[in-house]
Short mmCIF file of C-alpha atoms and ligand atoms in Angstrom, two decimals:
data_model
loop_
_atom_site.label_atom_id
_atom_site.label_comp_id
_atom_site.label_asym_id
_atom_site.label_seq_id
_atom_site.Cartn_x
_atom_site.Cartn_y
_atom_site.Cartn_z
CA UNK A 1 -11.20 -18.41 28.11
CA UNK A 2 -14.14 -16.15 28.10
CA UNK A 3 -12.75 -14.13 31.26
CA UNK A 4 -9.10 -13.88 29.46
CA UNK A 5 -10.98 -12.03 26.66
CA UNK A 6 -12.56 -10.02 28.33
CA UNK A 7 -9.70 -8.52 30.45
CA UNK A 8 -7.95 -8.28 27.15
CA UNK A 9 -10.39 -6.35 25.44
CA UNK A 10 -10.88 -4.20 28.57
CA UNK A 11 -7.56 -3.18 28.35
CA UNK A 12 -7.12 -2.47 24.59
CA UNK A 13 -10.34 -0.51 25.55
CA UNK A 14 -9.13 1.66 28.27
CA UNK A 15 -5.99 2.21 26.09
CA UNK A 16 -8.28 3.54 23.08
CA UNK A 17 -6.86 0.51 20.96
CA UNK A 18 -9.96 -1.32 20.86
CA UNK A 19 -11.48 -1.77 17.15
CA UNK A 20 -15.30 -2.20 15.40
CA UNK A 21 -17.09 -2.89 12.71
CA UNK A 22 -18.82 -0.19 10.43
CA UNK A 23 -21.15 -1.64 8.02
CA UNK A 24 -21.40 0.24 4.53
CA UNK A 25 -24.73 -0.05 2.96
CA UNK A 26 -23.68 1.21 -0.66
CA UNK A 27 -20.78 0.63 -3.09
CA UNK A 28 -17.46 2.06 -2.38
CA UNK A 29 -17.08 5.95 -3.76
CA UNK A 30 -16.81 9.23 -2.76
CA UNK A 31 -20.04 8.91 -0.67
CA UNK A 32 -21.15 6.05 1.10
CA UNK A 33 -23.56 5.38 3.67
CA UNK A 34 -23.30 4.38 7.13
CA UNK A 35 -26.06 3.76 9.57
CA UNK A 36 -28.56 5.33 7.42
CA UNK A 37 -25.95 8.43 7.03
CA UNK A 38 -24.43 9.64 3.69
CA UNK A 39 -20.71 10.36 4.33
CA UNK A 40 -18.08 11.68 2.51
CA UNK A 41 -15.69 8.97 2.09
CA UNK A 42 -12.18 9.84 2.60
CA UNK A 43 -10.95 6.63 3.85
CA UNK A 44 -10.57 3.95 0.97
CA UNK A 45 -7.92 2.98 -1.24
CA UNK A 46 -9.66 2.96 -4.01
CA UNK A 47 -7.95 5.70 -5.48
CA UNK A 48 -9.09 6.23 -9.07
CA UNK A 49 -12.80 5.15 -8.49
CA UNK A 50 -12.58 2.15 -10.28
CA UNK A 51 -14.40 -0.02 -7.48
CA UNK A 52 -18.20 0.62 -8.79
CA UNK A 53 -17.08 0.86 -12.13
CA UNK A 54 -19.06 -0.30 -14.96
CA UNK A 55 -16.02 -1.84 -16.71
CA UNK A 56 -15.11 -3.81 -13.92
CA UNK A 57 -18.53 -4.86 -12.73
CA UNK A 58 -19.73 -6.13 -16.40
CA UNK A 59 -16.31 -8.15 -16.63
CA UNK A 60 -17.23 -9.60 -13.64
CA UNK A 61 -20.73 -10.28 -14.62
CA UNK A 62 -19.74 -11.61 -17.42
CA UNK A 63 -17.03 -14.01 -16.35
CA UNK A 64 -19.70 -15.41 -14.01
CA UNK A 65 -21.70 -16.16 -16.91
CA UNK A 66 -18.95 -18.47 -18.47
CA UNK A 67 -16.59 -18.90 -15.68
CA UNK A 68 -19.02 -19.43 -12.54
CA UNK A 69 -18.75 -18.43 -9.03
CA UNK A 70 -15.94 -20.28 -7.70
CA UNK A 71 -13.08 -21.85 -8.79
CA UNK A 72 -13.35 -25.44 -7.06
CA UNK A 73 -9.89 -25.99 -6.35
CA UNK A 74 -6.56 -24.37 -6.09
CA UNK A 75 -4.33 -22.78 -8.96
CA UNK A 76 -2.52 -26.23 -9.55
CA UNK A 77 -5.05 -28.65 -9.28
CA UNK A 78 -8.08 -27.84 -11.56
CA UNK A 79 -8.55 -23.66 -10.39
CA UNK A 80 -6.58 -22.14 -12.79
CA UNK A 81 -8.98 -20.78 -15.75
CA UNK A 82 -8.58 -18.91 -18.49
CA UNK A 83 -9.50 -15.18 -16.49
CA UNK A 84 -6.27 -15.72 -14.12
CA UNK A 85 -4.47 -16.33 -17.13
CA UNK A 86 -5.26 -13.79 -19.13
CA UNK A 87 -4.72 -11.37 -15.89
CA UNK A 88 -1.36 -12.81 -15.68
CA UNK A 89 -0.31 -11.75 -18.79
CA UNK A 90 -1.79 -8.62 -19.19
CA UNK A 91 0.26 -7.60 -15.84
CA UNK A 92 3.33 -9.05 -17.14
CA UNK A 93 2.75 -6.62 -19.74
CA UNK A 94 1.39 -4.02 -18.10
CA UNK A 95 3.85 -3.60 -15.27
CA UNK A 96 6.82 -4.68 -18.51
CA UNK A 97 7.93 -7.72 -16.64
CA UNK A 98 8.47 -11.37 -17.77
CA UNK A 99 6.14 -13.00 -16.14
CA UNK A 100 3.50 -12.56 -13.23
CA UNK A 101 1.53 -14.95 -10.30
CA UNK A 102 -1.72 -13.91 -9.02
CA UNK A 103 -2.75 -14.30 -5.28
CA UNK A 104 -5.66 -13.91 -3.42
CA UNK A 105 -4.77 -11.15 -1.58
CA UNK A 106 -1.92 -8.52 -1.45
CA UNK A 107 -1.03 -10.32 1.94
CA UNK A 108 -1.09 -13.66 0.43
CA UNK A 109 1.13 -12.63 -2.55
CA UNK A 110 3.43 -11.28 0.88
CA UNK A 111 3.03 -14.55 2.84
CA UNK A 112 3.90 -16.77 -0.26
CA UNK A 113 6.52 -15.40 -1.42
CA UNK A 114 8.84 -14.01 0.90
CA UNK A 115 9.85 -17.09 2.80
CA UNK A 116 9.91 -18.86 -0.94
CA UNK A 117 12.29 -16.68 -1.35
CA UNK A 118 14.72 -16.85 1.46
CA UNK A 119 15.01 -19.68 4.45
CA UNK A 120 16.52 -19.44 7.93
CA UNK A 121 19.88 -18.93 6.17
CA UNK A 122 19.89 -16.14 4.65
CA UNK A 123 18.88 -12.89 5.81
CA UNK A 124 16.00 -9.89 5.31
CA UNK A 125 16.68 -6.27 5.63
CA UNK A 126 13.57 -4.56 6.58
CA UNK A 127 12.06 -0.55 6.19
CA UNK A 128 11.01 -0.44 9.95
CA UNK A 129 7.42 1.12 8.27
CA UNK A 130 6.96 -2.01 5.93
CA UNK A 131 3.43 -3.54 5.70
CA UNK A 132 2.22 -5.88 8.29
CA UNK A 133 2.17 -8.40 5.34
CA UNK A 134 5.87 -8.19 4.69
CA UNK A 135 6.83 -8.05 8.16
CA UNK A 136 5.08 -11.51 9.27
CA UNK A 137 6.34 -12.84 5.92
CA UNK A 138 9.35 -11.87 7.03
CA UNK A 139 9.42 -13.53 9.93
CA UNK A 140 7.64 -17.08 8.91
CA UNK A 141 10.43 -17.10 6.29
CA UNK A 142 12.95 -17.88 9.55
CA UNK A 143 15.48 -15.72 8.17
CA UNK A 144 17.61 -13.55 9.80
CA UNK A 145 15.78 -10.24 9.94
CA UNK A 146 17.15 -7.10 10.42
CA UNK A 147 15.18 -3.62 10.27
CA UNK A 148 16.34 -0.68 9.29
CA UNK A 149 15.53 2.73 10.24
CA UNK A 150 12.52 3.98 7.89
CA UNK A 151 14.70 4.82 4.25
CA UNK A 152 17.69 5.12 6.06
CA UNK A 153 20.18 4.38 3.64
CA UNK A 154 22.89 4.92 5.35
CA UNK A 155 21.61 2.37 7.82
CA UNK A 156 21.32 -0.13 5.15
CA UNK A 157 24.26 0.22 4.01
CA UNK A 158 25.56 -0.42 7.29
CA UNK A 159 23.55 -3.53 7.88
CA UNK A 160 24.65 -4.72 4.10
CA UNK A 161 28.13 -4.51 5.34
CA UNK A 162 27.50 -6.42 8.91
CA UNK A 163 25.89 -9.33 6.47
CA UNK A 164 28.18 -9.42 3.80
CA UNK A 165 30.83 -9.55 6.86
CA UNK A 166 29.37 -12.39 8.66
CA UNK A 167 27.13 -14.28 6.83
CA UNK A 168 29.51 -14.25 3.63
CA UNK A 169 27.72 -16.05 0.78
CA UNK A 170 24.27 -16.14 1.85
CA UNK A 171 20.88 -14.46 0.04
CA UNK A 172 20.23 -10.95 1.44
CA UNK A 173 16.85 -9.46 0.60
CA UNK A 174 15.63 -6.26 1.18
CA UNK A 175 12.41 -5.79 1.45
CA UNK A 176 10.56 -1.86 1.17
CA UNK A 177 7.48 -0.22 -0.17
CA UNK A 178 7.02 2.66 -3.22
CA UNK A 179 4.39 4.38 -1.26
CA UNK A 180 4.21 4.10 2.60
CA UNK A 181 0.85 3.24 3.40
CA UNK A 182 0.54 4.81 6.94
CA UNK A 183 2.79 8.18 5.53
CA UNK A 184 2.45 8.46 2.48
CA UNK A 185 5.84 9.11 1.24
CA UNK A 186 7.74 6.92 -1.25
CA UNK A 187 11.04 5.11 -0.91
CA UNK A 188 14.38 6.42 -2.31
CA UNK A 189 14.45 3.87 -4.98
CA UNK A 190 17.53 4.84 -7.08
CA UNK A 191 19.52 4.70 -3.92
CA UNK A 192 18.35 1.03 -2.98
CA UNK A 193 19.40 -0.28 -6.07
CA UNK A 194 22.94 0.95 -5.91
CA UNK A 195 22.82 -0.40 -2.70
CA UNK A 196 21.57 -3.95 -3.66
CA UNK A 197 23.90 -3.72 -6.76
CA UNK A 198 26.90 -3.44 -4.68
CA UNK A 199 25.93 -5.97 -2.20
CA UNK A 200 25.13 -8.50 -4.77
CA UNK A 201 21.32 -8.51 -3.04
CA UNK A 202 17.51 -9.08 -4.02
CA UNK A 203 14.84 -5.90 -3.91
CA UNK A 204 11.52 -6.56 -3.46
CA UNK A 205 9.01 -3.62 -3.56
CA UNK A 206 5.77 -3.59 -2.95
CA UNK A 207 3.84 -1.39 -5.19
CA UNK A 208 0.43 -1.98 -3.49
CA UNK A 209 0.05 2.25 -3.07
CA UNK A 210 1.62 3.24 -5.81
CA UNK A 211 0.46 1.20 -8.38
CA UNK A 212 -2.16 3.03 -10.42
CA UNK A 213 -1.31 6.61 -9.09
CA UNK A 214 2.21 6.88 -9.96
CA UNK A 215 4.21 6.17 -13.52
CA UNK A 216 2.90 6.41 -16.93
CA UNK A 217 -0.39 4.36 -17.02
CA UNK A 218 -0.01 3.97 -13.18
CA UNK A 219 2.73 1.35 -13.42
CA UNK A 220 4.14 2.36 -10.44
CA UNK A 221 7.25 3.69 -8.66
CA UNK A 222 9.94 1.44 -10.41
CA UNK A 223 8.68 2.91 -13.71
CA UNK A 224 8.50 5.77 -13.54
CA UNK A 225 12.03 5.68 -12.27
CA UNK A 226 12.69 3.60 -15.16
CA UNK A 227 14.00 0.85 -12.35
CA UNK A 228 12.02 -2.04 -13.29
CA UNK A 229 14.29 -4.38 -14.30
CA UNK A 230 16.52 -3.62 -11.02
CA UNK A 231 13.79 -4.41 -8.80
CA UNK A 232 13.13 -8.30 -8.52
CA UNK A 233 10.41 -9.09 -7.25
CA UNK A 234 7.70 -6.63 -7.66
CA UNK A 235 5.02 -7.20 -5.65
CA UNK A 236 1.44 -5.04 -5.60
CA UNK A 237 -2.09 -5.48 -5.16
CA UNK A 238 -5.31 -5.51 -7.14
CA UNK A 239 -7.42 -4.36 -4.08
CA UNK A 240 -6.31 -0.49 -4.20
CA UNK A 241 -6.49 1.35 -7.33
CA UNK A 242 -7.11 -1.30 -9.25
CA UNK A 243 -10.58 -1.53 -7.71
CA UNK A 244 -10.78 -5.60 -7.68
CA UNK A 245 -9.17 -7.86 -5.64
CA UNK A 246 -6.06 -9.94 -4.98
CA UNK A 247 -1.78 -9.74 -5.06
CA UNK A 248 -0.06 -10.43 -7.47
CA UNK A 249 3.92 -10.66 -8.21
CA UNK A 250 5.59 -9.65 -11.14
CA UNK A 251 9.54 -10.55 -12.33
CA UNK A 252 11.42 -13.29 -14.26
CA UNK A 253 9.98 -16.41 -15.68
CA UNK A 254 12.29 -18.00 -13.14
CA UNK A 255 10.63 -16.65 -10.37
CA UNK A 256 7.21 -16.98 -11.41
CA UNK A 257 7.94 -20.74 -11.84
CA UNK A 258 9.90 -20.59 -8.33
CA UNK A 259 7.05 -19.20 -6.85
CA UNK A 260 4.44 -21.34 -8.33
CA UNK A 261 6.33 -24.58 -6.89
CA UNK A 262 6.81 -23.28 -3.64
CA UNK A 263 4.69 -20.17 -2.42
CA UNK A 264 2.50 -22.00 0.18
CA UNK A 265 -0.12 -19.23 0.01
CA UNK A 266 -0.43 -19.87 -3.57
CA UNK A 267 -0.13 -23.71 -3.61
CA UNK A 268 -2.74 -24.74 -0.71
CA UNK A 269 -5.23 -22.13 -1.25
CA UNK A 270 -8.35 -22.41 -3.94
CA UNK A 271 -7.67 -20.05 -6.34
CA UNK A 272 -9.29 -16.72 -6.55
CA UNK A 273 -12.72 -16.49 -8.37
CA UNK A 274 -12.53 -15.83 -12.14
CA UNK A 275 -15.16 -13.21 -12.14
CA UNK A 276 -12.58 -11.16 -9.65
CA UNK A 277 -9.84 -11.39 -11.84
CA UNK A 278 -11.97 -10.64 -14.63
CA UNK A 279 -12.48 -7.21 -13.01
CA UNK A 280 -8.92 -6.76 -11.93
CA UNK A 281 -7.86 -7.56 -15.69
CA UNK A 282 -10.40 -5.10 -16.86
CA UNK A 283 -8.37 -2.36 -14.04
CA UNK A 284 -5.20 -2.95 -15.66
CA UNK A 285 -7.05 -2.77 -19.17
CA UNK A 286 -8.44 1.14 -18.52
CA UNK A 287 -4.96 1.97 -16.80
CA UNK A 288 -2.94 0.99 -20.10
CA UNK A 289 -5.64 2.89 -22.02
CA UNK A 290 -5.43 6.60 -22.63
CA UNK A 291 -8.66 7.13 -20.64
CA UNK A 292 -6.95 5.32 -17.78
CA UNK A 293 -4.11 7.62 -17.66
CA UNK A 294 -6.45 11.23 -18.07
CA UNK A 295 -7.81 9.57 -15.14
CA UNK A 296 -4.49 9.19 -12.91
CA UNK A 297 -3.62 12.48 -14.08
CA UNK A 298 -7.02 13.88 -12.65
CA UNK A 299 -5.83 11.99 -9.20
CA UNK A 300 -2.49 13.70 -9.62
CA UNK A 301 -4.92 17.22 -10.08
CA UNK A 302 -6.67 16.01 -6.89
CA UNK A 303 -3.78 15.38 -4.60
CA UNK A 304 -2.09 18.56 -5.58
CA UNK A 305 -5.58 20.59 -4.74
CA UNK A 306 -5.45 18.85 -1.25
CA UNK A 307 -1.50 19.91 -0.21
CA UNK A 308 -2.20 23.68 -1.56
CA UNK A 309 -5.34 24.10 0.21
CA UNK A 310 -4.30 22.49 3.71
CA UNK A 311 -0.69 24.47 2.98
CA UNK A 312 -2.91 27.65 2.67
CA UNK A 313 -5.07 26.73 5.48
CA UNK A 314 -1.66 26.78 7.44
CA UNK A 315 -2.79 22.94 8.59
CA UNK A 316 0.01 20.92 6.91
CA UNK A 317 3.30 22.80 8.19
CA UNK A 318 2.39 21.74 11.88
CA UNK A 319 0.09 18.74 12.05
CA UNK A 320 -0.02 17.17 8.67
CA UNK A 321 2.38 14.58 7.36
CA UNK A 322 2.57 17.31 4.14
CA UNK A 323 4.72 19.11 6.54
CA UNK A 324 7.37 17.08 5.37
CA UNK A 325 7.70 17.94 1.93
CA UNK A 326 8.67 20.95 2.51
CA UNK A 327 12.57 21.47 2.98
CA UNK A 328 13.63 21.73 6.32
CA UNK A 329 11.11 20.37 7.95
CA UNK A 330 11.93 18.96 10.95
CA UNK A 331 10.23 15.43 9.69
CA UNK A 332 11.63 15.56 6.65
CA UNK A 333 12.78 12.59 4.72
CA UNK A 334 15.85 13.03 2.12
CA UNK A 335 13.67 12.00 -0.59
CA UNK A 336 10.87 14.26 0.83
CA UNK A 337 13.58 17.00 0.38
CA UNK A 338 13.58 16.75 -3.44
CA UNK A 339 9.71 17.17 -3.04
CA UNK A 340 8.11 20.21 -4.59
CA UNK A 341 4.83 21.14 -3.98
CA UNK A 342 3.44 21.00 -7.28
CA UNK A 343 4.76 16.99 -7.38
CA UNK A 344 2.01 14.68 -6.36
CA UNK A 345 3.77 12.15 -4.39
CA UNK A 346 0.95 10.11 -3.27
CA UNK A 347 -2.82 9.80 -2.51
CA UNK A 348 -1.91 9.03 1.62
CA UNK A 349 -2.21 12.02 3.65
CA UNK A 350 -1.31 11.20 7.17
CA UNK A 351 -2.34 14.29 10.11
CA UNK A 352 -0.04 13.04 12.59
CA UNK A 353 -2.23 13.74 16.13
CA UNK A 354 0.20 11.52 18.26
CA UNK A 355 -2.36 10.70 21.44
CA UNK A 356 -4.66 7.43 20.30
CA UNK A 357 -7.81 8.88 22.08
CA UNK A 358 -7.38 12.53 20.29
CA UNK A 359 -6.87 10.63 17.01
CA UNK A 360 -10.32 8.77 17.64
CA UNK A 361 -12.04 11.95 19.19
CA UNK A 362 -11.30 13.82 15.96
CA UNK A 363 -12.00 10.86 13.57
CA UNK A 364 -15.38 10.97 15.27
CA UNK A 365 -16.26 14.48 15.01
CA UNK A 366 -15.29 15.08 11.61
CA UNK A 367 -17.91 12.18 11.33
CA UNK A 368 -20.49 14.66 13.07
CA UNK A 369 -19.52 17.05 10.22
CA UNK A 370 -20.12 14.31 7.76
CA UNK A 371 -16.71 13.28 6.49
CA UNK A 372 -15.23 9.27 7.56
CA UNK A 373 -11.55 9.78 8.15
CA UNK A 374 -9.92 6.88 9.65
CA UNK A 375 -8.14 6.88 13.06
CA UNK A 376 -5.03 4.69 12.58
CA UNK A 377 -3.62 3.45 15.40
CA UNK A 378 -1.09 1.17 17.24
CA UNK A 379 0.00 -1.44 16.10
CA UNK A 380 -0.69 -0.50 12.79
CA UNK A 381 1.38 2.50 13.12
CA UNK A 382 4.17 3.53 16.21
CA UNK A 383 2.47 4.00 19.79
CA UNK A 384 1.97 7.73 20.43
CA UNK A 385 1.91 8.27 16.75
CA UNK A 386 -1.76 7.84 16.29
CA UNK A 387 -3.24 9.91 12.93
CA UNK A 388 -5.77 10.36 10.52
CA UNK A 389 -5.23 8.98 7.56
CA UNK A 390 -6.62 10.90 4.57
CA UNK A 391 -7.02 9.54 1.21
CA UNK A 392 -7.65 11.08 -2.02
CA UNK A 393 -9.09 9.62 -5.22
CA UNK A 394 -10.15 10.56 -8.54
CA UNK A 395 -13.80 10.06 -7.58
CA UNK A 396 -13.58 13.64 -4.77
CA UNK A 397 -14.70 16.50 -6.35
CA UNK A 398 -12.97 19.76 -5.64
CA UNK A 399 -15.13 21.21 -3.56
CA UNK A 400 -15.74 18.11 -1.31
CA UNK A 401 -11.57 18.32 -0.51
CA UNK A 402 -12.06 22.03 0.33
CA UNK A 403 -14.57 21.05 2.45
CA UNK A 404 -12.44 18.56 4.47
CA UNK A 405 -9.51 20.54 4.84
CA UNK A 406 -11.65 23.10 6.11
CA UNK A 407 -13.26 21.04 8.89
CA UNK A 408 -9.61 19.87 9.57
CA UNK A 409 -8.30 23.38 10.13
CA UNK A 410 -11.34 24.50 12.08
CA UNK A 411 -10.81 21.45 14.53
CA UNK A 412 -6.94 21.49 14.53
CA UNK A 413 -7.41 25.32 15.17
CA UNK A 414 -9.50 24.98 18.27
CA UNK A 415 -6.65 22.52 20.11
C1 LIG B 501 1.61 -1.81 1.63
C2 LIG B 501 0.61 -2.92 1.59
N1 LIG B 501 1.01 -4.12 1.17
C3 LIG B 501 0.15 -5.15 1.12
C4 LIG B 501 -1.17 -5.01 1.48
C5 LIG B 501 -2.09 -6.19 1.42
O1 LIG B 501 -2.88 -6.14 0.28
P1 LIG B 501 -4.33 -6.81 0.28
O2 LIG B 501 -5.25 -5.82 0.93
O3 LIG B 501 -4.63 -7.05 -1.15
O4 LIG B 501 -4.22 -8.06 1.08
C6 LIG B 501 -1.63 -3.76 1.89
C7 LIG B 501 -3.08 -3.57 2.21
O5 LIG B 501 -3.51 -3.23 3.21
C8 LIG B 501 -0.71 -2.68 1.96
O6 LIG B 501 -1.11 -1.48 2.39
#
């Protein structure tokens, strides 16, 4: 067993796939500290810098007070107490849906509720970038699953007709994201909802990147489309912007109560702690305050500073997935198309490198320059299509994003 390991892990090594540990001896923020070394953090999702926050943290002090530590058993036995409650409804609200579940992760929320939805009848239509979560929900559902080509509509379409032409009658869910978390861009929503209009299907989005950057009060993507009450299931994550922990689905009464009888991940799990969805209630509190959204807006600010400076460092055009928002670009998407540059679109910035050891050589020496930029690489994202994956939050401060895209250009430059 040991050997087989070993030869395994030799391999992912000598393929530069191999994977480690960092360990982060400070809160999450702009600057953390590895190995005794203050970084500049440009690697978490915790895009409006509500991680550390004070309103989060005293909820969550607070709820342990009167709530505990854990929450002995799962949601329907004796775990459910009154924080998940209360969380549940302020995201029904929140998100202006009837009702929403809580999980305990964004992956769990995935996992429960996908093959709750559909069984090895009826059939999933995949974006070929989804999550990892959607895809292996996806396939422990046992439905038919087909992908299609990353917003290819067309595709769809095409696949829509192939299921409504031999598997007449059945459920047909597709299955995308708002915000692509390995890209960045955002999925051509209006589109998909003709599409699942005229096929008679479900939409399921997951929101998990968008949530709290995009929309009025950070709603997300099917708001501020004014989609919501197209899109299903609407599924996002507490873990991102929202600073706290856990998934979470939003939609009809029905499906709440379909989901609570049989999402697995929800049923045979102990429910989440009350003191973490204290916090995340207290996230969802700021984001429907005015404060909340001057603070999205100031992450809107900060994403547009990053695309103008890379674009007039000349880095974005050629390496950066920014390249595709610009018309004409040989990447670009159809909804990247309708992109302008003063248009935040999201808080991902991939710089596509392609090779998986390049991606890790420059990941490490923008380290050496003091800046923690992931390398993301197979299988998260395509073989050969290794990047660094940028992320922006409220929390940067201008000059610390000048700063990066300045050590990007200066190592891109030399290549
Ligand atoms: C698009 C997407 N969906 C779902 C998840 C899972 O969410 P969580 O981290 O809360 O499990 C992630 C997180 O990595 C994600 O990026």
């Amino acid at each position: 067993m040991q050997d087989l390991f070993e030869e395994q892990l030799k391999a992912l090594r000598a393929a530069s796939l191999d994977r480690h540990l960092s360990e982060i001896g400070t809160a999450q923020g702009p600057e953390i500290e590895i190995a005794a070394r203050r970084l500049l953090n440009f690697s978490s999702n915790d895009y409006l810098g509500l991680a550390n926050d004070s309103r989060l943290r005293e909820a969550a002090i607070a709820a342990v007070g009167e709530f505990g530590v854990g929450a002995g058993a799962s949601r329907l036995i004796s775990g459910t107490q009154s924080p998940h409650l209360r969380l549940e409804r302020a995201l029904a609200e929140w998100k202006g849906t009837a009702a929403a579940l809580c999980f305990s992760s964004g992956y769990a929320a995935a996992l429960g509720s996908i093959p709750a939805l559909v069984t090895k009848n009826d059939v999933v239509l995949l974006d070929k970038l989804c999550h990892a979560s959607l895809i292996d929900a996806a396939k422990l559902s046992g439905a038919i699953l087909r992908v299609f080509p990353h917003n290819n509509v067309r595709k769809l379409k095409s696949h829509l007709e192939w299921v409504r032409r031999e598997y007449a009658g059945r459920r047909v869910l597709i299955v995308t994201e708002s915000v692509f978390s390995m890209d960045g861009d955002r999925a051509p929503l209006r589109e998909l909802v003709q599409l699942k209009k005229q096929f008679d299907a479900l939409l399921m989005l997951d929101e998990a990147h968008a949530v709290g950057v995009i929309g009025p009060h950070g709603r997300g993507l099917a708001a501020e489309e004014n989609l919501s009450d197209d899109v299903d299931v609407q599924m996002g994550t507490m873990s991102k912007a929202l600073g706290a922990s856990g998934g979470y689905i939003c939609g009809s009464h029905d499906l709440i109560d379909w989901l609570i009888n049989r999402a697995r991940s929800f049923i045979y799990s102990t429910a989440p702690p009350p003191a973490i969805a204290a916090a995340a209630l207290a996230a969802v509190n700021f984001l429907s305050s005015s404060e909340g959204e001057e603070r999205r807006l100031l992450l809107g600010e900060r994403i547009r500073l990053m695309r103008e400076v890379l674009l007039s460092l000349d880095v974005g055009r050629s390496t950066l997935g920014v390249g595709r928002l610009d018309a004409g670009s040989k990447r670009s998407t159809p909804n990247a198309q309708r992109s302008t540059l003063n248009v935040p679109t999201s808080a991902i910035f991939p710089l596509l490198v392609g090779d998986e050891q390049a991606a890790l050589d420059l990941a490490a020496a923008l380290k050496t320059e003091g800046f923690l930029v992931p390398a993301i690489r197979y299988p998260t994202v395509a073989k050969g299509s290794a990047r660094l994956r940028v992320t922006i939050t409220s929390a940067h401060q201008e000059d610390q994003i000048r700063s990066l895209c300045q050590a990007i250009r200066n190592m891109t430059k030399s290549k």
